[in-house]
Short mmCIF file of the N, C-alpha and C atoms (twelve columns), coordinates in Angstrom:
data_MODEL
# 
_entry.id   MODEL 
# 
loop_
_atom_site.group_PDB 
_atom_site.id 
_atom_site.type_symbol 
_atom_site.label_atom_id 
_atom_site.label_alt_id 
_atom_site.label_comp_id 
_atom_site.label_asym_id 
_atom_site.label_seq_id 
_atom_site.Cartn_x 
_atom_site.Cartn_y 
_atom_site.Cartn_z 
_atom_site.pdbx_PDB_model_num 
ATOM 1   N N  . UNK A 1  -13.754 -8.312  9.818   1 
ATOM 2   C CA . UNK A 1  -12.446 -7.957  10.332  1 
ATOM 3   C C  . UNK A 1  -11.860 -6.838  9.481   1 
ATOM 4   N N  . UNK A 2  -11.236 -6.254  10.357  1 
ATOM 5   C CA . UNK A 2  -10.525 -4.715  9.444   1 
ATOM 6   C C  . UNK A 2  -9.093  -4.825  9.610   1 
ATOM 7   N N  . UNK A 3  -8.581  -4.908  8.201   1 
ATOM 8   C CA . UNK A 3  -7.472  -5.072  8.049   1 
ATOM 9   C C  . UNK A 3  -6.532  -3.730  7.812   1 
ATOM 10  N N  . UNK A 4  -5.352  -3.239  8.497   1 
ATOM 11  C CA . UNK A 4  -4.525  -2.164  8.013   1 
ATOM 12  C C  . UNK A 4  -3.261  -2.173  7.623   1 
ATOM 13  N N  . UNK A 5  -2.575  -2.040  6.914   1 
ATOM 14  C CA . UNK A 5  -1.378  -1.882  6.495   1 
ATOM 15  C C  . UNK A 5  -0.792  -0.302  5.862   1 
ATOM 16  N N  . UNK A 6  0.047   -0.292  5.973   1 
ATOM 17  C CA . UNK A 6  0.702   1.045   4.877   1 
ATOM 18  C C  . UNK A 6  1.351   1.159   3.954   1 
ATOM 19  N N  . UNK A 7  1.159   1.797   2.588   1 
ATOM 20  C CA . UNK A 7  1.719   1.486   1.294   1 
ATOM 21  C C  . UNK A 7  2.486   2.716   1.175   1 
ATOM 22  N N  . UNK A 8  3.392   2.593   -0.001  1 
ATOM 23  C CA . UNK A 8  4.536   4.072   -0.261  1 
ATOM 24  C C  . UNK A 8  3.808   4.029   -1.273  1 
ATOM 25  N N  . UNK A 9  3.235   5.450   -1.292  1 
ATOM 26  C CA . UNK A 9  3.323   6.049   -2.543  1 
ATOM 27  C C  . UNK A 9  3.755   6.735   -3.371  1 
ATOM 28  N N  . UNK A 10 4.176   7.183   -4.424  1 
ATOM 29  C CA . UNK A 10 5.361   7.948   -5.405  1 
ATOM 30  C C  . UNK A 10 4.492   8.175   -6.066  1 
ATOM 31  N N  . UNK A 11 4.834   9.733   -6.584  1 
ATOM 32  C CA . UNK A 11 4.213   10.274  -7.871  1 
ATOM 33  C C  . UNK A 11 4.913   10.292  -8.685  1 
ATOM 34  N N  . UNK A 12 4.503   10.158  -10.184 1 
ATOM 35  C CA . UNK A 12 5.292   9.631   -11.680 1 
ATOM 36  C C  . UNK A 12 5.035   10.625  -12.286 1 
ATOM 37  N N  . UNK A 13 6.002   10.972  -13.229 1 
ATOM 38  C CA . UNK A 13 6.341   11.891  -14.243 1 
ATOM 39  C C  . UNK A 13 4.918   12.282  -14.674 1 
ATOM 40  N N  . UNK A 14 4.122   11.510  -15.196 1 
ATOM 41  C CA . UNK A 14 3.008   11.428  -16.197 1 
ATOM 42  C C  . UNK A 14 2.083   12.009  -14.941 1 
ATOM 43  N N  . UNK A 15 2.012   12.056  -13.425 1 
ATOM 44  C CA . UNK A 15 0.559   12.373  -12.943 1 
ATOM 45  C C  . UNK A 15 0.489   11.226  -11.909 1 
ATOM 46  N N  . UNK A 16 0.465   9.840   -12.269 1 
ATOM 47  C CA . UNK A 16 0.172   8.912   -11.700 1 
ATOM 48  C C  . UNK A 16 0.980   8.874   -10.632 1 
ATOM 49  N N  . UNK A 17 0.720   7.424   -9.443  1 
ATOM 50  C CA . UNK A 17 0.634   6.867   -8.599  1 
ATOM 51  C C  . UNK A 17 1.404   5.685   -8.885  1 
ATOM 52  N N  . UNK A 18 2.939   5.161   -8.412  1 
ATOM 53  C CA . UNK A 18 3.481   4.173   -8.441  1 
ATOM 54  C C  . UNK A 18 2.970   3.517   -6.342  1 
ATOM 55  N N  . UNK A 19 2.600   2.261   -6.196  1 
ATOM 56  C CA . UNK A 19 2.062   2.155   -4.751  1 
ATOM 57  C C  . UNK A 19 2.920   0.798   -4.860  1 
ATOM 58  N N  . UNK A 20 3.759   0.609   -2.944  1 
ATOM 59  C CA . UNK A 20 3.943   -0.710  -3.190  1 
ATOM 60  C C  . UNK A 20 3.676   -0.815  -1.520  1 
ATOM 61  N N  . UNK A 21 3.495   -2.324  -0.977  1 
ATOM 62  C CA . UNK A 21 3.170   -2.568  0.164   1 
ATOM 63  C C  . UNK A 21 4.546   -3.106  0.709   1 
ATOM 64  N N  . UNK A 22 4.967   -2.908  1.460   1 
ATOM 65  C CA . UNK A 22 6.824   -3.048  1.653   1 
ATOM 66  C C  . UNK A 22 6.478   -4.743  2.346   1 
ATOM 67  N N  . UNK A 23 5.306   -4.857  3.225   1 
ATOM 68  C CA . UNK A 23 5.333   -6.045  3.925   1 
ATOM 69  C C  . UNK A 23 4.392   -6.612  3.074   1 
ATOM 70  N N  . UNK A 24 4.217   -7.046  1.672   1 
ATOM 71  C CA . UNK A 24 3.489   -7.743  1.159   1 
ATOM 72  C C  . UNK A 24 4.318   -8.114  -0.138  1 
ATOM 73  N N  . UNK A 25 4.904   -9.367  -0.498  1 
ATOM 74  C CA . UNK A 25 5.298   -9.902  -0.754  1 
ATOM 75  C C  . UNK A 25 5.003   -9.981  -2.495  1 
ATOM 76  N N  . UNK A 26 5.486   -8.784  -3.439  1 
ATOM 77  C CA . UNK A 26 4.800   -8.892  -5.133  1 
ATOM 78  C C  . UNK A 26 3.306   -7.616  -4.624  1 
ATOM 79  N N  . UNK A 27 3.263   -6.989  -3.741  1 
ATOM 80  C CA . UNK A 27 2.590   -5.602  -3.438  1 
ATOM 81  C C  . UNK A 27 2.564   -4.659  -3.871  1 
ATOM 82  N N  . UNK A 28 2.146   -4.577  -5.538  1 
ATOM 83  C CA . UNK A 28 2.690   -3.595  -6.307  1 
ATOM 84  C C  . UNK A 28 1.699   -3.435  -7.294  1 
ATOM 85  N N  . UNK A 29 1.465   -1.861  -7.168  1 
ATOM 86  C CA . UNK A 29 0.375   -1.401  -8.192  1 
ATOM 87  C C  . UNK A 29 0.417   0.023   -8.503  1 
ATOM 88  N N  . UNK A 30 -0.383  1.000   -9.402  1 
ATOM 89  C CA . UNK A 30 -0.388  1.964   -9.609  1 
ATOM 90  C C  . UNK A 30 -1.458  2.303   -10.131 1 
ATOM 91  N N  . UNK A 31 -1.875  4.014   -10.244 1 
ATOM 92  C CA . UNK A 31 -3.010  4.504   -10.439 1 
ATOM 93  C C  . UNK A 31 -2.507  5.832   -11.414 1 
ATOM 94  N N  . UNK A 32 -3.695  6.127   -11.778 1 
ATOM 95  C CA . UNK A 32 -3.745  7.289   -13.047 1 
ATOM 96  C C  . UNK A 32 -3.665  8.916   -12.035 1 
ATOM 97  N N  . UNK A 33 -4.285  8.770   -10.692 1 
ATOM 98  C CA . UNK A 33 -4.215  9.997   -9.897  1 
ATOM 99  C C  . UNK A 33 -4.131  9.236   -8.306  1 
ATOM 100 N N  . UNK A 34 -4.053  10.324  -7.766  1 
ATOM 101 C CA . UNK A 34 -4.037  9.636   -5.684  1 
ATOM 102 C C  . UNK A 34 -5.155  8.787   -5.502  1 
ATOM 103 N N  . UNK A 35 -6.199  9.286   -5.934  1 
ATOM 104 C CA . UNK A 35 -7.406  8.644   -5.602  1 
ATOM 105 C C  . UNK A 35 -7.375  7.067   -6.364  1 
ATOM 106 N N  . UNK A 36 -7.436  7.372   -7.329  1 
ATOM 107 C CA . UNK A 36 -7.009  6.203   -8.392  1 
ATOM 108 C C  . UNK A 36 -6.066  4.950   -7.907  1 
ATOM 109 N N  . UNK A 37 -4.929  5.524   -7.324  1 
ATOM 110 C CA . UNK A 37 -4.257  5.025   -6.628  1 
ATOM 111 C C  . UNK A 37 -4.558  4.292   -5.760  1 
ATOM 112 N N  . UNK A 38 -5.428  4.764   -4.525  1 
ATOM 113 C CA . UNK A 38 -5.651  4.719   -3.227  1 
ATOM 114 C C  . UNK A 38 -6.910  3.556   -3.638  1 
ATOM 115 N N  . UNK A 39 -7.706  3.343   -4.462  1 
ATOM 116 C CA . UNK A 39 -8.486  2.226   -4.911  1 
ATOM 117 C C  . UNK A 39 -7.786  0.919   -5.427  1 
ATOM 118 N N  . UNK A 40 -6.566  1.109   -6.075  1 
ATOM 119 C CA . UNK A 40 -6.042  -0.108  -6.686  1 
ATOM 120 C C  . UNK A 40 -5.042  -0.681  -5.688  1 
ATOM 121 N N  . UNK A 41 -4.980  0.219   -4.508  1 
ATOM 122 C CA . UNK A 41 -3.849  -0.357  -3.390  1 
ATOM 123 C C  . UNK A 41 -5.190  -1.063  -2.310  1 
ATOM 124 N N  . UNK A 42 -5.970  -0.147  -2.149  1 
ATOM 125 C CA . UNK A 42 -7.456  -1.140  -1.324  1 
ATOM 126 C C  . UNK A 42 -7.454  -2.603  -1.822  1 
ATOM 127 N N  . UNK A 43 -7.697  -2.843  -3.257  1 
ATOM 128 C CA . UNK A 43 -8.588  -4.028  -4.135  1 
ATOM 129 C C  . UNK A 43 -7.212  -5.038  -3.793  1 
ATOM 130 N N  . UNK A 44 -6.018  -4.551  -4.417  1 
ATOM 131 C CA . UNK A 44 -4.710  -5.252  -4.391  1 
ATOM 132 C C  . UNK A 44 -4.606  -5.912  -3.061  1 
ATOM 133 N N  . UNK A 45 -4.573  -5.031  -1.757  1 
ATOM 134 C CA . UNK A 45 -4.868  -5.489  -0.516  1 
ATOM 135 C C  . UNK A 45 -5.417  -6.378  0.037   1 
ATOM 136 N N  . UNK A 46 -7.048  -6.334  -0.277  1 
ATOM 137 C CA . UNK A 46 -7.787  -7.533  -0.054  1 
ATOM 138 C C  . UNK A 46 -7.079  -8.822  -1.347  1 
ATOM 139 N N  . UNK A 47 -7.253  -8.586  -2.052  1 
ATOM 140 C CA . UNK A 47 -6.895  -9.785  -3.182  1 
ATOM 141 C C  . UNK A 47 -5.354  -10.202 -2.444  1 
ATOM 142 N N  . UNK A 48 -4.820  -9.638  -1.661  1 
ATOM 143 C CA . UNK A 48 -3.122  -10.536 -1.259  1 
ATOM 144 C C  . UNK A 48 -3.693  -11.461 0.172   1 
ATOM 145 N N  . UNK A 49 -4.894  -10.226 0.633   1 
ATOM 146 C CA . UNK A 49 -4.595  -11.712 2.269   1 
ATOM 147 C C  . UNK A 49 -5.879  -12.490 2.167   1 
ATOM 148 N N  . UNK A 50 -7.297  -12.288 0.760   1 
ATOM 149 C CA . UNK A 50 -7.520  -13.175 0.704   1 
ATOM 150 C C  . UNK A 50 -6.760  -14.579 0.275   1 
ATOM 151 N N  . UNK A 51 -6.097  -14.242 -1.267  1 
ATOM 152 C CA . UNK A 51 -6.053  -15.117 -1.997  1 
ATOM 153 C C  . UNK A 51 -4.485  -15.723 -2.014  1 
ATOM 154 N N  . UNK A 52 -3.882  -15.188 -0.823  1 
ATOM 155 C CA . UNK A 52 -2.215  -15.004 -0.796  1 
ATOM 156 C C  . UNK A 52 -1.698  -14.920 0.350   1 
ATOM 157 N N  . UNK A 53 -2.424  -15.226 1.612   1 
ATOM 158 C CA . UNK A 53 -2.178  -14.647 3.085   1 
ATOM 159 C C  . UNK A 53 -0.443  -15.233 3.207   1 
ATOM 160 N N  . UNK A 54 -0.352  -16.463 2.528   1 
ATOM 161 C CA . UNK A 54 1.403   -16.976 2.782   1 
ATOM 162 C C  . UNK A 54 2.219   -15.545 2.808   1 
ATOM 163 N N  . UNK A 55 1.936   -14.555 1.989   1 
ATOM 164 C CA . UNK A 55 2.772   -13.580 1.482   1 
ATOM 165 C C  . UNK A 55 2.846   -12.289 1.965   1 
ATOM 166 N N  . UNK A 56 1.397   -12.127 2.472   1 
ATOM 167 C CA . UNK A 56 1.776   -10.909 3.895   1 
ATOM 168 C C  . UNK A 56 2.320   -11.108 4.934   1 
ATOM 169 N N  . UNK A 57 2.773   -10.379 5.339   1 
ATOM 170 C CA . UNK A 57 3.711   -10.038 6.519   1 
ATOM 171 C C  . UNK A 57 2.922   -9.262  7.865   1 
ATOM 172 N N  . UNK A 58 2.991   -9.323  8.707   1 
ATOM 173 C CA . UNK A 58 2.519   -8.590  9.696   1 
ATOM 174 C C  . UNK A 58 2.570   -7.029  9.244   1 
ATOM 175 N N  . UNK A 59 1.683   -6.557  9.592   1 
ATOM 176 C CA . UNK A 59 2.065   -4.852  9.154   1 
ATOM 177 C C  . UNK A 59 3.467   -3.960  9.833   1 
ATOM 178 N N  . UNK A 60 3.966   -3.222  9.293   1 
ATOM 179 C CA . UNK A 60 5.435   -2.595  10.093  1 
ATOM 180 C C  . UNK A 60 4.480   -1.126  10.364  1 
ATOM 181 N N  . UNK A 61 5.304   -0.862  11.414  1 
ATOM 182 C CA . UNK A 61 4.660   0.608   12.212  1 
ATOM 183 C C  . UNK A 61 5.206   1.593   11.090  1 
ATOM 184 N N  . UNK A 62 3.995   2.546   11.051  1 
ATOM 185 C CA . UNK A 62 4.504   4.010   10.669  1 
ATOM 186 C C  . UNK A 62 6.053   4.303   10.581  1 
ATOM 187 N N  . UNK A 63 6.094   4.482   11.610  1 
ATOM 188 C CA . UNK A 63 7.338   5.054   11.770  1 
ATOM 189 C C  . UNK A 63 8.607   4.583   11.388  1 
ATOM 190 N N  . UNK A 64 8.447   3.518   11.189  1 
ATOM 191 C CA . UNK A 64 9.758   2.624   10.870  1 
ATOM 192 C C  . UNK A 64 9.689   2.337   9.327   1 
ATOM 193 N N  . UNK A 65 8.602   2.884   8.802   1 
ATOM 194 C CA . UNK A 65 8.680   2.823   6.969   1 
ATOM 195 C C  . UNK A 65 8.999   4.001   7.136   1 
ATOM 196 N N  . UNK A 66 8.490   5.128   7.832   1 
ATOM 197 C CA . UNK A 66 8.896   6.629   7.666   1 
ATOM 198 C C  . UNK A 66 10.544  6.834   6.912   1 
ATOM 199 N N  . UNK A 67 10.788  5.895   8.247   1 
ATOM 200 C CA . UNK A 67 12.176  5.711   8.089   1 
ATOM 201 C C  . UNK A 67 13.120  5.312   7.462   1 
ATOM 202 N N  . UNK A 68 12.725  4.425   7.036   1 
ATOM 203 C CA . UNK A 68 13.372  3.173   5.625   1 
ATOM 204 C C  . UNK A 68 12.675  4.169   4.542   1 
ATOM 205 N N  . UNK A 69 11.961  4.871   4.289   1 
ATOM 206 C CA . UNK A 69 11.387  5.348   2.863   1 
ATOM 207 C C  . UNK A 69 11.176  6.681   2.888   1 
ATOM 208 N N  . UNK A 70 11.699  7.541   3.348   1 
ATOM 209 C CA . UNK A 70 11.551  8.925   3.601   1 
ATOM 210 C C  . UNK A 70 11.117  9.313   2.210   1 
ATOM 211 N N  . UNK A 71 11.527  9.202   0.604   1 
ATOM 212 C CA . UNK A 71 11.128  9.796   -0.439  1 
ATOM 213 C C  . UNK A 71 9.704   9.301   -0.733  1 
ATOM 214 N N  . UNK A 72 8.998   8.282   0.031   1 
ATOM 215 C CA . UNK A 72 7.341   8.292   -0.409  1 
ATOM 216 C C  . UNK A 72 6.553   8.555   0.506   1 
ATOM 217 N N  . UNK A 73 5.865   8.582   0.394   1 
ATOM 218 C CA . UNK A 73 4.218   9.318   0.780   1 
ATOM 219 C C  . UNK A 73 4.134   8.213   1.638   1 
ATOM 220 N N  . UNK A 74 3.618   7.797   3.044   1 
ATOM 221 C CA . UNK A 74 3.275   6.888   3.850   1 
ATOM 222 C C  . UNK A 74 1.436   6.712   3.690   1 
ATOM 223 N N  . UNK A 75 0.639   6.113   3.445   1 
ATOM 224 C CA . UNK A 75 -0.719  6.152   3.283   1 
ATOM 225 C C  . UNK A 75 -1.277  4.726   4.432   1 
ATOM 226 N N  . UNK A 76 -2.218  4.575   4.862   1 
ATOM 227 C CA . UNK A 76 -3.113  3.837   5.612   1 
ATOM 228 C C  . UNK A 76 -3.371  3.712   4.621   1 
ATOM 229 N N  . UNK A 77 -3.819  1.999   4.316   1 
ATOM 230 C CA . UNK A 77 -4.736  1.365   3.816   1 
ATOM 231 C C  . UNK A 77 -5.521  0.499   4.538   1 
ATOM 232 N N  . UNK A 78 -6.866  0.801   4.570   1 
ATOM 233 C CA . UNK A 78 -7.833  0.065   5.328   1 
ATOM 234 C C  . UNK A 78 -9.036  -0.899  4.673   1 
ATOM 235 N N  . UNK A 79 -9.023  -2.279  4.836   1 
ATOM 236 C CA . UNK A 79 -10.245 -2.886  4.026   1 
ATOM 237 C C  . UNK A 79 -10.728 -3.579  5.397   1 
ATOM 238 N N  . UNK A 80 -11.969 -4.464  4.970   1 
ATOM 239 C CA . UNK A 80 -12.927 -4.924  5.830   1 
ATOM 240 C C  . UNK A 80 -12.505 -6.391  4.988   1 
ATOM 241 N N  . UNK A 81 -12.763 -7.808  5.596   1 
ATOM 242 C CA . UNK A 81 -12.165 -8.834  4.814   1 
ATOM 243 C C  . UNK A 81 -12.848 -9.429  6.007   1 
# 
């Protein structure tokens, strides 16, 4: 099964990647670069609806985080689970 959701991402003073999942409940991680990033929001992902499914939320559309979060980066996150 392929799971999708969308995370905000923010870039930090230092370079890095602040990532949080708005519909995942403690969805919060960060990376040293985008890419970096974009791996620790994957792993984080699977590890919430294996080991945590109480705490996800249905995914919210694009557009409506667009909206609520205009200052971050909107990203697809996609795992297989």
């Amino acid at each position: 099964m392929i799971a999708t959701y969308y995370a905000l991402f923010k870039k930090t003073q230092d370079g890095g990647y602040e990532v949080a999942f708005p519909d995942i409940f403690g969805g919060v991680t960060c990376g040293d670069d985008f890419e970096d990033a974009k791996l620790m929001a994957k792993d984080l992902l699977k590890t919430m609806l294996e080991e945590a499914p109480g705490q996800c939320s249905k995914p919210s559309p694009k557009a409506k985080l667009e909206s609520l979060f205009p200052e971050y980066e909107i990203v697809e996150i996609k795992i297989t689970i």
